[in-house]
Tab-separated table of C-alpha atoms in Angstrom:
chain	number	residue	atom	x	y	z
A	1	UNK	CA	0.000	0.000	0.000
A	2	UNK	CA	1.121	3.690	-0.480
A	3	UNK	CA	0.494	6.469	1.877
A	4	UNK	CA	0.270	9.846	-0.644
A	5	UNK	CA	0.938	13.401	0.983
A	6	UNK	CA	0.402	16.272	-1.700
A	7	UNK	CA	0.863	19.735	-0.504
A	8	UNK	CA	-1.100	22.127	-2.421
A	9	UNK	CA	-2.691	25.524	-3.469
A	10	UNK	CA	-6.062	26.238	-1.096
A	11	UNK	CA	-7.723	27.248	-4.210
A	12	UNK	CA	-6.766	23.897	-5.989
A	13	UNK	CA	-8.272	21.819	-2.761
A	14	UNK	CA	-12.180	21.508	-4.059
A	15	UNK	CA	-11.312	20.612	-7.633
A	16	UNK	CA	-8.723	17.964	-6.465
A	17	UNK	CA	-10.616	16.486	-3.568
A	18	UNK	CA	-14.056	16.047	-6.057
A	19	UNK	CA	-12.044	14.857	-8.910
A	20	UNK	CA	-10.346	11.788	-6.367
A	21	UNK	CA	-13.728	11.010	-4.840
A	22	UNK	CA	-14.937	10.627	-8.673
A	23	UNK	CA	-12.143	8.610	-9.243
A	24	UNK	CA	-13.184	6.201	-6.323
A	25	UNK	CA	-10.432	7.762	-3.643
A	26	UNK	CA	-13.249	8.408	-1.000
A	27	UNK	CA	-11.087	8.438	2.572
A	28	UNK	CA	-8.701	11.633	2.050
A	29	UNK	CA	-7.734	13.921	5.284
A	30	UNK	CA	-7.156	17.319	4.574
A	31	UNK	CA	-4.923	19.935	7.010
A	32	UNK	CA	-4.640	23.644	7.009
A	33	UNK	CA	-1.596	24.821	6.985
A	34	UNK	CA	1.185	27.365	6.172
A	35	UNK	CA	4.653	26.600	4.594
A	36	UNK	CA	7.990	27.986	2.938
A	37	UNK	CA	9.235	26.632	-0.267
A	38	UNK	CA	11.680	28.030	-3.038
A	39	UNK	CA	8.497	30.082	-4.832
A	40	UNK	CA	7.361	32.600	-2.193
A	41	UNK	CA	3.659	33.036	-2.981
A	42	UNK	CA	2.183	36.253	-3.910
A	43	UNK	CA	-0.294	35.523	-1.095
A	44	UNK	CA	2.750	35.152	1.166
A	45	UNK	CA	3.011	37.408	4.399
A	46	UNK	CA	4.793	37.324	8.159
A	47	UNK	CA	3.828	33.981	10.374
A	48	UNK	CA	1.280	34.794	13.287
A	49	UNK	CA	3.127	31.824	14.621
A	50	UNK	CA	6.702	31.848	13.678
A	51	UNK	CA	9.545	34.080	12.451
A	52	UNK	CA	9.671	34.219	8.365
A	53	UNK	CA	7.373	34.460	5.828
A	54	UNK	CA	4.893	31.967	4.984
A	55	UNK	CA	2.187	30.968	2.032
A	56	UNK	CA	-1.267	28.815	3.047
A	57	UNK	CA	-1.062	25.486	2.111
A	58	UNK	CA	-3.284	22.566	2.350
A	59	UNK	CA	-1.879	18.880	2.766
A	60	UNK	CA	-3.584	16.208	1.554
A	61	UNK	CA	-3.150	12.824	2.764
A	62	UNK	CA	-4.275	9.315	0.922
A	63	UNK	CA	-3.667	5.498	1.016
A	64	UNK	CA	-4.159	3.018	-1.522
A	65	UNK	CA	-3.171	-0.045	-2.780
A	66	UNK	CA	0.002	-0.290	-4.471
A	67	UNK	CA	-1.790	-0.121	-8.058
A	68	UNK	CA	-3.756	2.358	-7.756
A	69	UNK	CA	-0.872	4.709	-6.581
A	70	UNK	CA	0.041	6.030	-10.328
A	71	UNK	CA	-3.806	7.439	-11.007
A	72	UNK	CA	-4.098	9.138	-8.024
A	73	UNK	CA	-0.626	10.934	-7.775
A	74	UNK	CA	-1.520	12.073	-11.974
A	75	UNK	CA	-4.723	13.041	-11.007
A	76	UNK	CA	-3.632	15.267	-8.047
A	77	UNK	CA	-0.723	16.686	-10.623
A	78	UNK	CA	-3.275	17.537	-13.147
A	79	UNK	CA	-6.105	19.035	-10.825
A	80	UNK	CA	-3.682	20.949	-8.751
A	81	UNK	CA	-1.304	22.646	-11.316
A	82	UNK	CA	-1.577	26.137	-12.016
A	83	UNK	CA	0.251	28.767	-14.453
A	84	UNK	CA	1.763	30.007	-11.100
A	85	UNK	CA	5.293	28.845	-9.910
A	86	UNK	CA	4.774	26.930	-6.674
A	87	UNK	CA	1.754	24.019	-6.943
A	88	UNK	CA	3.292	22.730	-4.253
A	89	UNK	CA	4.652	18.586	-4.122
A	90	UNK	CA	3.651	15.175	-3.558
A	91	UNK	CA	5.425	12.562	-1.384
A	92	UNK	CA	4.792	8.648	-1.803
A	93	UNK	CA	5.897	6.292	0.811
A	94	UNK	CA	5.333	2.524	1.555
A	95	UNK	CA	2.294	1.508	4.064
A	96	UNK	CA	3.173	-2.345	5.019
A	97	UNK	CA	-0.883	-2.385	6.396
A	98	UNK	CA	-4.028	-0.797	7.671
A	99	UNK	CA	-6.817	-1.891	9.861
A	100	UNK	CA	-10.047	-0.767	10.272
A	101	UNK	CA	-10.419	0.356	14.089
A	102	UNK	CA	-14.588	-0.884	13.902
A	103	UNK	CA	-13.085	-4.331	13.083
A	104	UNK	CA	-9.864	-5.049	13.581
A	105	UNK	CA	-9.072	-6.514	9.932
A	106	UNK	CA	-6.905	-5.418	7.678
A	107	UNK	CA	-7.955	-3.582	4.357
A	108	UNK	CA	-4.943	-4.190	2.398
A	109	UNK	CA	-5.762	-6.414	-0.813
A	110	UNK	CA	-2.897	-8.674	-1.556
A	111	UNK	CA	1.151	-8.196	-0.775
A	112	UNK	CA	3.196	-6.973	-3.820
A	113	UNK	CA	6.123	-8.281	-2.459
């Protein structure tokens, strides 16, 4: 399974979030947040919270199984990107299993090992 963290525009959020759901990704968690990068933002201004300047962000978190891992990181890359320097990035790492708290069983499909 992969765990998927995109960090994106605010303004990109609704279009990405309705375009995974379409796509059958229906269990995403979504955080507020503000960050630095290498493209300051026009948007950008002084922290309340710490010392430099920031720009909003939203992160995005998803897991899926391994296969499905190419569609959704496209789909974010195409619903998020913008004319604008700085759409932000997307991180993939390796889940080795989930569980459903209700049940206790695991919702990963098979092991690509």
């Amino acid at each position: 399974m992969k765990e998927i963290k995109a960090y994106i525009k605010p303004k990109k959020v609704q279009i990405v979030v309705e375009s995974l759901r379409d796509a059958g990704f229906e269990s995403v968690t979504l955080y507020k947040g503000e960050g630095t990068g290498a493209h300051r933002q026009k948007d950008a201004s002084p922290s309340l919270d710490f010392h430099f300047t920031d720009s909003p962000i939203v992160k995005l978190e998803l897991v899926c199984q391994n296969e499905e891992m190419d569609k959704a990181v496209q789909l974010i890359c195409g619903k998020a990107k913008s004319p604008e320097p700085g759409d932000g990035i997307i991180y993939v790492s390796e889940i080795d299993d989930a569980y459903r708290i209700k049940t206790g069983k695991s919702i990963k499909r098979f092991d690509m090992k």
